[in-house]
Amino acid sequence: MTDRRTVILARISQALGHAAAADAPAVLQRVNDHARGPQPQWAEAPRERFLAKLAKVAGTHAELASEAEIVGAVADYLAAQTLPQRLCVAPHPLLADVVWPQGWQVAHRRAQGDDRIGLAVAFCGIAETGSLMLLSGPDSPTSLNFLPDDFICLLPEDRIVPRMEDAWALLRAERGSLPRATNIITGPSRTADVEQTIQLGAHGPRRLHVLLKGGRHA
Amino acid sequence: MKPTSAAFSDNARRALHDATLQQALAKAGVGFVEKRRAALSDLPEFAALREAGREIKDHTLANLDHYLLRFEQQVQASGGEVHWVDTPAEACAAVLDICTRAGAKRVAKGKSMVGEEIAINDALEAAGLDVVETDLGEYIIQIAHEPPSHIIAPAVHKTRQQIADLFENLHHQPDLTRPLETVPQIVDEARQILRDTFLSADVGITGANFLIAETGSTVIVTNEGNGDLSATLPRVHIVLASIEKVVPTLEDASVLLRLLARSATGQEITSYTTFFTGPRRGEDVDGPEQFHVILVDNGRSRMLGGAYHEMLRCIRCGACLNHCPVYSAVGGHAYGWVYPGPMGAVLTPLMVGLDEGRPLPNASTLCGRCEEVCPMSIPLPQLLREHRRQEFERKLAPPRSRWALAVWAFSAQRPRLYRWASRLGSLLLNKSSRGRGRFRSLPFAEGWTAARDLPAPQGDTFMAQWQRRKPHD
């Protein structure tokens, strides 16, 4: 289809009156500047804003003082939802040292079709919309974010940034480039395709539970 | 799909008399409008974002070739492939070729309007592939063998009962008696059925709301999570995207995302906003092995720089449909092709030809609500008028209306004749109303008087009254 590429590009260039170039100065400048559009403003602190927006999209949360409280918080959630003690856990450094109770079935791998509960770690939180950003990689399989019925996500409090643009800046600073999948997740899965009635749990998780961890990010 | 836009009048009449459709439309309309209004009132920066969004699209379109090349370069750098295609047939061939080379049998499909435009499902099914739509709305219309009736809510024309009946007939064996009445039961039924599709599909096809030139990423926004499952679990991920979807940077996409969700569903952001960049990386434990982007032109490069250039700013939010009095009355199917409502009335004649799409630009009062709510400030009424102008110029309109327009134009260009004729007309109508001030019926105007009275002129034209009453100096 190389000829089609030439044909289409020629038509565009003719309409615009210039020759196509991936390194045109206007393009390079724009792509490297990362100029931001108008930034929505609000009064609350990022943490308060994040939690308020998370609640608005039917996400729940628990507050943890440290990593040591992860097991307790997950146990509480499973008990409250009357769920089995069977977890699929992301092979993430922040979860590596967690000692799960005897008798729990805990797998560290990508998710499979019959996994009920997934646990992963967010790259950061976005206060503006109460969103979590997750980056695919060996320590964060994307299937975990979407296949289980219940998605539990650890978010260190100091990883909440104000806006999406701040998340991009953080991503560029820490990772350099985008992973295969960058997921911005805002609440559980939902649909309004039947008579415009909002129903949670269409294809992705039915529930989203954030473990908001205080203290310093390890 | 074969367009039936030329039969708009018949389609619309049928739609108006379809009680079930009217019931579904009545439920939908108010909801969308109210949710958008509430979302906008919560964001004082919306007007500024709208300005910025327009600037982003105008800048990108003015440098479209540059940004497409940049995008292509970045996709390749991340291990993906870009396929440029001009026509729907070429697009389908490219997708089919990828499926064949991958030895695919089953395809999980996320919602894609470009996919509807090129009729990808028909092409893949004709080649023996099992294609399953995974967005709930798209799944419903796929099993009903219907096209979407709304660009973001494809099954908005279906009632709960109709959906339950469709599922009942398709899924249920005689010995299976799961209840199927409430919305949660219906959604859960689809969840169970489609789970197997995600897990067993060889290829996942999604659309793209944006393409990012900076990173070579494709973006989808969904609420259900079906697009992400389609793009994560199968071995191959194919993205269908039209060329005007490209924007320069992640920051530019962030501006447009704030406009898109609010204008479409009244959400601040959809549940899932995902940026896909290439196939699975070395250490990854999931994700597709191949990542393909099909860049579809299908008439868009010809719109560039021409009379319909501004239509290329469209981000497919559906706000113009939701606020259109015509769409709200007749629904999407009456428009007879893939894109309905005001944006469809502009695009359809450009994509299937003005001969076929001719009635659509005429099925509008040009009330201007669409332009008012468009987050990209597209002058939709002006573009509809441009189609009408073309229609007149190419002598496509029926002789009777062309003749009437010609007579009107002749007199409108001769003020004395025009004044004389309008005075005569208003005098005649005044006399024949016999002082009642209105007509209950009038020959040649039954279309109007069947449902309401026609006010009669008061016997004098504005110009005549002005002559009489203006202050003399």
XYZ file of C-alpha atoms in Angstrom:
691
model
C 0.000 0.000 0.000
C 3.071 2.266 -0.278
C 1.590 3.886 -3.379
C -1.564 4.787 -1.450
C 0.588 6.522 1.139
C 2.186 8.612 -1.607
C -1.172 9.408 -3.185
C -2.829 10.485 0.061
C 0.147 12.530 1.220
C 0.392 14.209 -2.180
C -3.286 15.159 -2.043
C -2.888 16.610 1.438
C 0.278 18.486 0.553
C -1.368 19.911 -2.536
C -4.383 21.113 -0.548
C -2.095 22.707 2.023
C 0.420 24.068 -0.452
C 3.588 22.637 1.075
C 5.737 19.512 0.973
C 5.220 16.901 3.668
C 7.996 16.500 6.227
C 8.052 14.719 9.587
C 10.627 17.229 10.805
C 8.959 20.460 9.655
C 10.020 23.238 12.060
C 6.465 24.083 13.183
C 5.874 20.437 14.013
C 9.132 19.889 15.860
C 8.550 22.956 17.969
C 5.002 21.973 18.860
C 5.910 18.380 19.624
C 8.820 19.362 21.858
C 7.161 22.276 23.654
C 4.407 20.292 25.376
C 2.465 23.517 25.770
C -0.587 23.120 28.016
C -4.090 24.267 27.238
C -6.262 26.125 29.765
C -5.901 24.399 33.148
C -9.093 23.921 35.193
C -8.756 25.436 38.675
C -10.219 24.352 42.005
C -9.792 25.158 45.678
C -9.307 21.791 47.413
C -5.955 20.104 48.049
C -5.104 17.392 45.494
C -5.840 14.577 47.979
C -9.309 15.927 48.872
C -10.143 16.614 45.257
C -9.030 13.121 44.236
C -11.171 11.415 46.889
C -14.237 13.548 46.173
C -14.043 12.827 42.434
C -13.368 9.127 43.032
C -16.515 8.892 45.163
C -18.497 10.703 42.479
C -17.702 7.947 39.951
C -18.647 5.207 42.444
C -15.061 4.315 43.401
C -14.383 3.437 47.043
C -11.208 3.813 49.096
C -9.435 2.880 52.309
C -6.655 4.870 53.948
C -3.422 3.129 54.906
C -0.631 4.533 57.060
C 2.009 2.276 55.476
C 2.648 -0.851 53.387
C 2.168 -2.878 56.552
C -1.556 -2.217 56.390
C -2.107 -3.584 52.869
C -3.092 -7.083 54.015
C -5.542 -5.750 56.600
C -7.141 -3.361 54.123
C -7.547 -6.086 51.494
C -8.945 -8.489 54.113
C -11.473 -5.857 55.212
C -12.552 -5.285 51.620
C -12.959 -8.997 50.900
C -14.980 -9.437 54.076
C -17.197 -6.426 53.346
C -17.931 -7.691 49.828
C -18.074 -11.351 50.964
C -15.428 -12.323 48.426
C -13.174 -15.408 48.426
C -9.574 -14.995 49.637
C -8.203 -15.607 46.188
C -6.165 -12.819 44.595
C -4.278 -12.128 41.427
C -1.515 -9.681 42.391
C 0.675 -7.607 40.109
C 4.378 -8.536 40.404
C 5.138 -4.983 41.560
C 8.030 -4.053 43.916
C 5.616 -2.294 46.296
C 3.686 -5.551 46.718
C 6.650 -7.925 46.679
C 7.243 -7.890 50.454
C 3.614 -8.282 51.450
C 3.116 -11.456 53.483
C -0.353 -12.792 52.698
C -2.232 -14.795 55.372
C -1.998 -18.570 55.333
C -4.830 -20.152 53.421
C -5.155 -17.285 50.914
C -4.557 -18.164 47.295
C -2.329 -15.464 45.848
C -0.980 -15.592 42.307
C 1.565 -13.107 40.942
C 0.913 -13.073 37.213
C -1.269 -11.638 34.460
C -5.024 -12.024 34.923
C -7.037 -14.946 33.582
C -10.707 -15.250 32.752
C -11.770 -16.653 36.119
C -9.820 -14.262 38.385
C -12.301 -12.563 40.689
C -10.007 -10.059 42.390
C -7.053 -8.114 41.024
C -4.531 -6.003 42.945
C -2.145 -3.605 41.219
C -0.229 -0.379 41.849
C -1.020 2.907 40.129
C 1.748 4.958 38.520
C -0.021 8.057 39.805
C -3.420 9.524 40.653
C -5.028 12.516 38.919
C -6.858 14.845 41.314
C -8.870 16.722 38.684
C -10.961 13.679 37.797
C -10.250 11.147 40.571
C -8.441 8.966 38.042
C -5.704 6.355 38.363
C -2.944 6.078 35.782
C -1.499 2.596 35.256
C 1.420 1.780 32.978
C 1.695 -1.649 31.399
C 4.902 -3.547 32.082
C 6.192 -6.694 33.742
C 5.201 -5.255 37.137
C 1.742 -4.143 35.956
C -0.038 -6.507 33.527
C -2.865 -4.620 31.783
C -5.177 -7.654 31.928
C -5.323 -7.202 35.723
C -6.951 -3.789 35.312
C -9.830 -5.141 33.235
C -10.580 -8.862 33.719
C -11.331 -9.274 37.446
C -14.720 -8.365 38.932
C -13.044 -6.376 41.685
C -10.046 -4.175 40.984
C -8.062 -3.048 44.020
C -5.376 -0.477 43.336
C -2.641 0.783 45.628
C -1.920 4.500 45.291
C 0.763 6.188 47.386
C -0.647 9.530 48.500
C 2.382 11.509 47.314
C 1.741 10.209 43.811
C -1.411 12.271 43.340
C -0.807 14.996 40.746
C -3.274 17.814 40.009
C -4.051 17.269 36.306
C -3.528 14.938 33.362
C -0.789 17.245 32.060
C 1.115 16.771 35.337
C 0.862 13.019 34.879
C 2.427 13.362 31.406
C 5.248 15.457 32.865
C 5.846 12.831 35.569
C 5.774 10.057 32.988
C 8.317 11.817 30.768
C 10.585 12.554 33.732
C 10.525 9.057 35.204
C 10.065 6.787 32.197
C 11.048 8.835 29.171
C 8.470 7.271 26.859
C 5.036 5.677 26.933
C 4.627 1.956 27.695
C 2.484 -0.261 25.449
C -0.670 0.684 27.331
C -1.263 3.775 29.439
C -4.586 3.352 31.234
C -6.355 6.272 32.820
C -9.023 4.603 34.939
C -11.858 6.593 36.481
C -14.213 4.472 38.532
C -15.502 0.996 37.713
C -16.688 -0.159 34.287
C -20.106 1.188 33.323
C -22.598 1.308 30.475
C -25.700 3.304 29.646
C -26.509 1.354 26.490
C -29.790 -0.018 27.850
C -32.271 2.858 28.014
C -29.618 5.350 29.144
C -29.649 3.779 32.587
C -26.183 3.709 34.130
C -25.183 0.190 35.116
C -21.811 -0.633 36.672
C -19.734 -3.622 35.625
C -20.285 -3.836 31.869
C -17.137 -5.716 30.795
C -14.448 -4.394 33.114
C -14.436 -4.471 36.925
C -17.757 -4.108 38.707
C -16.060 -2.355 41.621
C -12.949 -0.191 42.006
C -11.321 0.116 45.431
C -8.334 2.399 46.017
C -5.864 1.768 48.834
C -4.547 5.248 49.523
C -1.232 4.865 51.287
C 0.178 7.708 53.373
C 3.816 8.220 54.281
C 6.718 8.452 51.854
C 6.791 6.657 48.539
C 9.436 3.917 48.713
C -23.896 -0.767 4.159
C -26.054 0.384 1.269
C -27.268 3.924 1.993
C -30.980 4.745 1.989
C -30.477 8.475 2.554
C -32.290 9.315 -0.691
C -35.467 7.947 0.918
C -35.191 10.264 3.940
C -38.788 11.506 3.629
C -40.230 7.981 3.698
C -37.781 6.909 6.420
C -38.740 9.909 8.537
C -42.474 9.352 8.087
C -42.128 5.724 9.161
C -40.041 6.771 12.169
C -42.619 9.327 13.273
C -45.315 6.656 13.262
C -43.203 4.050 15.051
C -44.543 4.177 18.608
C -41.741 2.070 20.110
C -39.075 4.236 18.492
C -40.760 7.402 19.692
C -40.841 5.966 23.205
C -37.092 5.207 23.070
C -36.235 8.625 21.599
C -38.256 10.468 24.216
C -36.311 8.702 26.948
C -32.913 9.464 25.434
C -33.103 13.077 24.336
C -33.624 14.919 27.601
C -30.987 12.871 29.427
C -28.102 13.730 27.106
C -28.975 17.426 26.981
C -29.360 17.773 30.737
C -26.156 15.868 31.574
C -24.114 17.983 29.181
C -25.582 21.195 30.586
C -24.729 20.161 34.148
C -21.170 19.152 33.201
C -20.536 22.479 31.453
C -21.853 24.531 34.338
C -19.328 22.740 36.593
C -16.375 23.861 34.468
C -15.924 27.637 34.128
C -12.941 27.006 31.828
C -15.077 25.251 29.193
C -15.240 28.235 26.822
C -11.467 28.692 27.009
C -10.930 24.977 26.390
C -13.257 25.151 23.398
C -11.160 27.951 21.918
C -7.975 25.982 22.605
C -9.485 22.823 21.107
C -10.349 24.612 17.920
C -6.842 26.056 17.683
C -5.315 22.582 18.147
C -7.406 21.112 15.338
C -6.886 24.076 13.012
C -3.137 23.944 13.540
C -3.000 20.173 13.043
C -5.113 20.277 9.873
C -2.914 23.038 8.465
C 0.068 20.702 8.993
C -1.757 17.403 8.545
C 0.840 15.769 6.290
C 3.659 16.644 8.697
C 1.842 15.247 11.705
C 0.778 12.068 9.925
C 4.381 11.388 8.951
C 5.525 12.102 12.488
C 2.843 9.773 13.832
C 3.864 7.034 11.402
C 7.516 7.393 12.350
C 6.688 7.038 16.046
C 4.402 4.015 15.555
C 7.197 2.277 13.664
C 9.720 3.245 16.333
C 7.567 1.523 18.948
C 7.316 -1.643 16.851
C 3.954 -1.090 15.170
C 2.918 -0.871 11.528
C 0.971 1.834 9.688
C -1.160 1.034 6.631
C -2.430 3.927 4.476
C -5.692 3.277 2.651
C -7.767 5.484 0.392
C -11.141 3.736 0.085
C -13.387 1.499 2.230
C -12.530 -1.459 -0.033
C -8.802 -0.915 0.498
C -9.311 -0.565 4.251
C -11.196 -3.855 4.451
C -8.573 -5.570 2.306
C -5.789 -4.352 4.586
C -7.553 -5.619 7.723
C -8.410 -8.924 6.093
C -4.814 -9.365 4.991
C -3.562 -8.917 8.548
C -6.172 -11.380 9.859
C -5.288 -13.944 7.212
C -1.555 -13.690 7.863
C -2.229 -14.149 11.577
C -4.340 -17.238 10.858
C -7.236 -15.600 12.705
C -10.658 -17.186 13.111
C -12.340 -14.941 15.641
C -12.285 -11.143 15.881
C -13.317 -9.143 18.965
C -14.399 -5.701 17.896
C -14.497 -2.503 19.913
C -16.762 0.307 18.764
C -15.473 2.174 15.707
C -17.406 4.606 13.517
C -14.722 4.312 10.826
C -15.370 0.572 11.035
C -19.040 1.282 10.238
C -17.993 3.641 7.461
C -15.922 0.968 5.708
C -18.371 -1.863 6.677
C -15.549 -3.958 8.079
C -17.840 -6.547 9.687
C -19.433 -7.480 6.366
C -16.027 -7.841 4.743
C -14.614 -10.051 7.499
C -17.742 -12.183 7.744
C -17.763 -12.672 3.981
C -14.244 -14.064 4.349
C -15.488 -16.567 6.909
C -14.303 -14.850 10.086
C -16.355 -14.781 13.259
C -16.712 -11.101 14.179
C -18.244 -10.110 17.507
C -19.026 -6.530 18.504
C -18.163 -6.142 22.179
C -19.531 -2.694 23.053
C -22.943 -3.491 24.521
C -24.789 -1.080 22.230
C -22.936 -2.330 19.153
C -23.513 -5.944 20.194
C -27.258 -5.301 20.468
C -27.508 -3.830 16.979
C -25.207 -6.490 15.545
C -27.536 -9.269 16.681
C -30.533 -7.196 15.532
C -28.807 -6.787 12.113
C -29.202 -3.010 12.224
C -26.833 -0.081 11.770
C -26.124 2.232 14.734
C -28.661 5.017 15.193
C -26.366 7.297 17.211
C -22.602 7.738 17.010
C -21.994 7.239 20.731
C -25.143 5.334 21.756
C -25.668 2.914 18.856
C -28.709 1.166 20.345
C -30.427 4.283 21.683
C -33.464 3.429 19.549
C -34.035 0.095 21.298
C -36.222 -0.312 24.381
C -35.296 -2.601 27.255
C -37.976 -5.045 26.213
C -36.667 -5.233 22.645
C -33.146 -5.919 23.917
C -34.369 -8.592 26.335
C -36.249 -10.285 23.479
C -33.153 -10.231 21.242
C -31.034 -11.841 23.968
C -33.752 -14.346 24.785
C -33.946 -15.539 21.194
C -30.207 -15.722 20.625
C -28.651 -16.911 23.880
C -31.213 -19.054 25.588
C -31.481 -22.753 25.171
C -34.858 -24.181 26.233
C -33.405 -25.435 29.537
C -31.798 -22.093 30.450
C -34.037 -19.798 32.423
C -31.951 -16.860 33.610
C -34.234 -13.895 34.276
C -33.875 -11.130 31.687
C -35.974 -8.133 32.602
C -34.062 -5.504 34.510
C -31.144 -3.443 33.203
C -28.613 -5.205 35.509
C -29.812 -8.609 34.281
C -29.462 -7.592 30.642
C -25.993 -6.067 31.139
C -24.850 -9.131 33.088
C -26.093 -11.474 30.396
C -23.966 -9.641 27.805
C -20.995 -9.649 30.178
C -21.159 -13.435 30.555
C -21.643 -14.105 26.853
C -18.928 -11.731 25.608
C -16.318 -12.790 28.177
C -15.636 -15.873 26.068
C -15.171 -13.700 22.966
C -12.409 -11.660 24.578
C -10.615 -14.755 25.812
C -10.824 -16.683 22.545
C -10.378 -13.953 19.912
C -7.238 -13.972 17.753
C -7.559 -10.364 16.644
C -8.917 -7.300 18.423
C -10.086 -4.310 16.373
C -10.668 -0.922 17.980
C -11.215 2.585 16.692
C -9.309 5.665 17.798
C -10.570 8.932 19.230
C -7.161 10.523 18.769
C -3.748 9.711 17.335
C -0.749 11.310 19.035
C 1.998 12.417 16.632
C 4.490 12.968 19.453
C 4.401 9.379 20.710
C 2.750 7.310 17.962
C -0.059 6.403 20.372
C -3.690 5.710 19.529
C -6.299 6.766 22.086
C -9.667 5.246 22.884
C -12.223 6.464 25.390
C -14.771 3.938 26.629
C -16.897 3.291 29.671
C -17.372 -0.449 29.452
C -13.757 -1.611 29.193
C -14.535 -3.696 26.116
C -12.107 -1.735 23.933
C -9.296 -2.401 26.379
C -10.073 -6.104 26.617
C -10.197 -6.272 22.794
C -6.807 -4.541 22.602
C -5.124 -6.519 25.402
C -6.081 -10.179 25.168
C -5.962 -11.125 21.436
C -2.614 -11.765 19.677
C -3.112 -8.936 17.204
C -4.430 -5.406 17.747
C -5.692 -3.492 14.717
C -6.640 0.175 15.078
C -9.008 1.733 12.544
C -8.449 5.482 12.407
C -9.204 8.235 9.949
C -6.446 10.672 9.056
C -7.985 13.735 10.753
C -7.760 12.073 14.181
C -4.118 13.040 14.662
C -3.127 15.722 17.202
C 0.392 16.871 18.042
C 0.958 16.066 21.722
C -0.376 14.388 24.857
C -1.155 17.881 26.181
C -3.263 18.618 23.097
C -5.172 15.368 23.592
C -5.767 16.364 27.236
C -7.580 19.530 26.105
C -9.755 17.616 23.656
C -10.536 14.860 26.165
C -11.999 17.457 28.558
C -14.271 18.687 25.757
C -15.187 15.261 24.402
C -16.575 13.518 27.485
C -18.576 16.526 28.650
C -20.080 17.154 25.224
C -20.877 13.474 24.655
C -22.200 11.978 27.895
C -21.813 14.838 30.363
C -18.992 12.971 32.114
C -15.818 14.773 33.185
C -13.855 11.865 31.769
C -14.930 8.400 30.660
C -14.191 5.386 32.859
C -11.354 4.284 30.603
C -9.068 6.532 28.586
C -6.270 4.469 27.093
C -3.153 5.308 25.085
C -1.809 2.349 23.078
C 1.796 2.615 21.908
C 3.025 -0.315 19.843
C 2.815 -4.062 20.587
C 3.858 -5.955 23.749
C 7.360 -5.041 24.934
C 10.173 -7.478 25.699
C 9.429 -7.983 29.388
C 5.638 -7.591 29.222
C 3.522 -10.523 30.369
C 0.433 -9.568 28.358
C -0.652 -7.480 25.384
C -0.752 -8.219 21.630
C 2.270 -9.339 19.624
C 1.316 -7.149 16.667
C 0.068 -3.560 16.535
C -1.356 -2.208 13.278
C -2.847 1.194 12.521
C -5.039 1.464 9.424
C -5.008 5.131 8.381
C -8.210 5.688 6.422
C -8.685 8.648 4.078
C -12.061 7.934 2.431
C -12.601 11.432 1.089
C -11.057 13.407 3.935
C -7.980 14.677 2.106
C -10.366 16.051 -0.524
C -12.231 18.010 2.158
C -8.997 19.641 3.249
C -8.736 23.291 2.241
C -12.182 23.212 0.598
C -15.696 24.325 1.511
C -16.108 21.515 4.071
C -12.652 21.847 5.654
C -14.046 22.786 9.061
C -15.939 19.497 9.307
C -12.548 17.828 9.772
C -12.400 19.322 13.275
C -15.243 17.004 14.366
C -14.358 14.800 17.366
C -17.535 12.657 17.085
C -19.062 13.594 20.453
C -22.670 13.438 19.253
C -23.757 16.706 20.909
C -25.172 17.994 17.596
C -27.365 14.878 17.336
C -28.634 15.221 20.892
C -29.591 18.863 20.410
C -31.090 18.563 16.913
C -34.895 18.877 16.724
C -34.932 16.787 13.541
C -32.752 13.977 14.923
C -34.773 13.962 18.157
C -37.977 13.495 16.190
C -36.955 10.830 13.671
C -33.904 9.105 15.210
C -30.729 8.041 13.444
C -31.933 5.356 11.042
C -33.992 7.796 8.986
C -30.725 9.390 7.816
C -30.079 6.134 5.994
C -26.339 5.654 6.504
C -23.629 5.573 9.172
C -23.582 9.158 10.442
C -26.911 10.751 11.462
C -27.941 14.176 12.725
C -26.335 17.452 11.649
C -22.780 16.052 11.394
C -24.190 13.157 9.376
C -26.113 15.492 7.098
C -22.794 17.176 6.269
C -20.662 14.001 6.009
C -23.033 11.590 4.258
C -23.324 13.534 0.966
C -19.511 13.869 0.970
C -18.941 10.160 1.530
C -21.755 8.479 -0.408
C -22.357 11.272 -2.938
C -24.704 14.239 -3.035
C -27.107 12.387 -5.363
C -27.804 9.822 -2.629
C -27.452 12.111 0.388
C -29.356 15.055 -1.126
C -32.341 15.073 1.258
C -30.207 15.256 4.413
C -28.944 18.872 4.190
C -32.504 19.862 3.371
C -33.958 18.117 6.418
C -33.001 21.020 8.655
C -34.510 24.302 9.720
C -30.951 25.639 10.170
C -31.927 26.558 13.710
C -28.256 26.634 14.674
C -28.428 24.666 17.918
C -25.848 22.206 16.560
C -23.263 24.911 15.978
C -24.000 26.362 19.406
C -23.238 23.099 21.242
C -20.409 21.885 18.995
C -17.230 21.770 21.124
C -15.205 22.327 17.963
C -17.321 25.322 16.827
C -18.048 23.745 13.452
C -20.437 25.993 11.487
C -22.769 23.089 10.683
C -25.670 25.208 9.312
C -23.266 26.966 6.949
C -21.976 23.599 5.706
C -25.551 22.361 5.210
C -26.286 25.505 3.180
C -23.175 24.817 1.103
C -24.607 21.388 0.222
C -27.891 23.045 -0.807
C -25.972 25.478 -2.989
C -24.124 22.582 -4.657
C -27.410 20.751 -5.081
C -28.952 23.723 -6.877
C -25.870 24.298 -9.000
C -25.682 20.664 -10.080
C -29.434 20.662 -10.814
C -30.029 17.778 -8.403
C -33.102 19.244 -6.716
C -36.535 18.266 -8.115
C -37.652 20.584 -10.979
C -40.551 21.984 -8.966
C -38.392 23.321 -6.140
C -35.681 24.541 -8.533
C -38.344 26.363 -10.543
C -39.846 27.904 -7.403
C -36.410 29.011 -6.204
C -35.635 30.499 -9.615
C -38.886 32.504 -9.571
C -38.170 33.711 -6.073
C -34.568 34.641 -6.975
C -35.811 36.506 -10.062
C -38.213 38.652 -8.054
C -35.891 39.043 -5.056
C -33.384 40.698 -7.353
C -36.062 43.169 -8.533
C -37.236 45.058 -5.415
C -40.206 46.769 -7.074
C -41.542 43.518 -8.478
C -40.906 41.778 -5.151
C -42.796 44.457 -3.193
C -45.654 44.459 -5.626
C -45.950 40.653 -5.514
C -45.743 40.420 -1.735
C -48.351 43.177 -1.363
C -50.638 41.348 -3.707
C -50.099 38.048 -1.939
C -50.685 39.412 1.509
C -53.790 41.297 0.353
C -55.252 38.183 -1.250
C -54.567 36.013 1.778
C -56.017 38.664 4.078
C -59.226 38.900 2.060
C -59.658 35.174 1.773
C -59.224 34.665 5.521
C -62.431 36.722 5.858
C -61.321 38.556 8.948
C -60.639 35.460 11.023
C -56.922 36.210 11.022
C -55.979 32.578 10.386
C -56.593 29.629 8.089
C -57.776 26.273 9.260
C -57.054 24.825 5.844
C -55.454 26.156 2.706
C -54.926 24.566 -0.723
C -51.245 23.579 -1.346
C -50.485 24.075 2.366
C -52.141 20.997 3.864
C -48.771 19.955 5.229
C -48.949 22.959 7.522
C -52.672 23.282 8.200
C -53.253 19.598 8.941
C -51.662 20.077 12.360
C -52.047 23.791 13.064
C -53.586 27.018 11.801
C -51.710 29.320 9.461
C -51.808 32.944 10.600
C -53.162 35.203 7.859
C -51.274 38.339 6.845
C -52.821 41.575 8.132
C -53.257 42.958 4.637
C -50.308 45.300 4.493
C -46.607 44.679 3.998
C -43.935 46.021 6.319
C -42.588 48.243 3.536
C -46.011 49.776 2.922
C -46.558 50.444 6.605
C -43.093 51.983 6.902
C -43.790 54.311 4.007
C -46.968 55.430 5.704
C -45.701 55.758 9.272
C -42.083 56.883 8.979
C -41.461 60.315 10.442
C -41.461 62.874 7.636
C -38.648 65.329 7.715
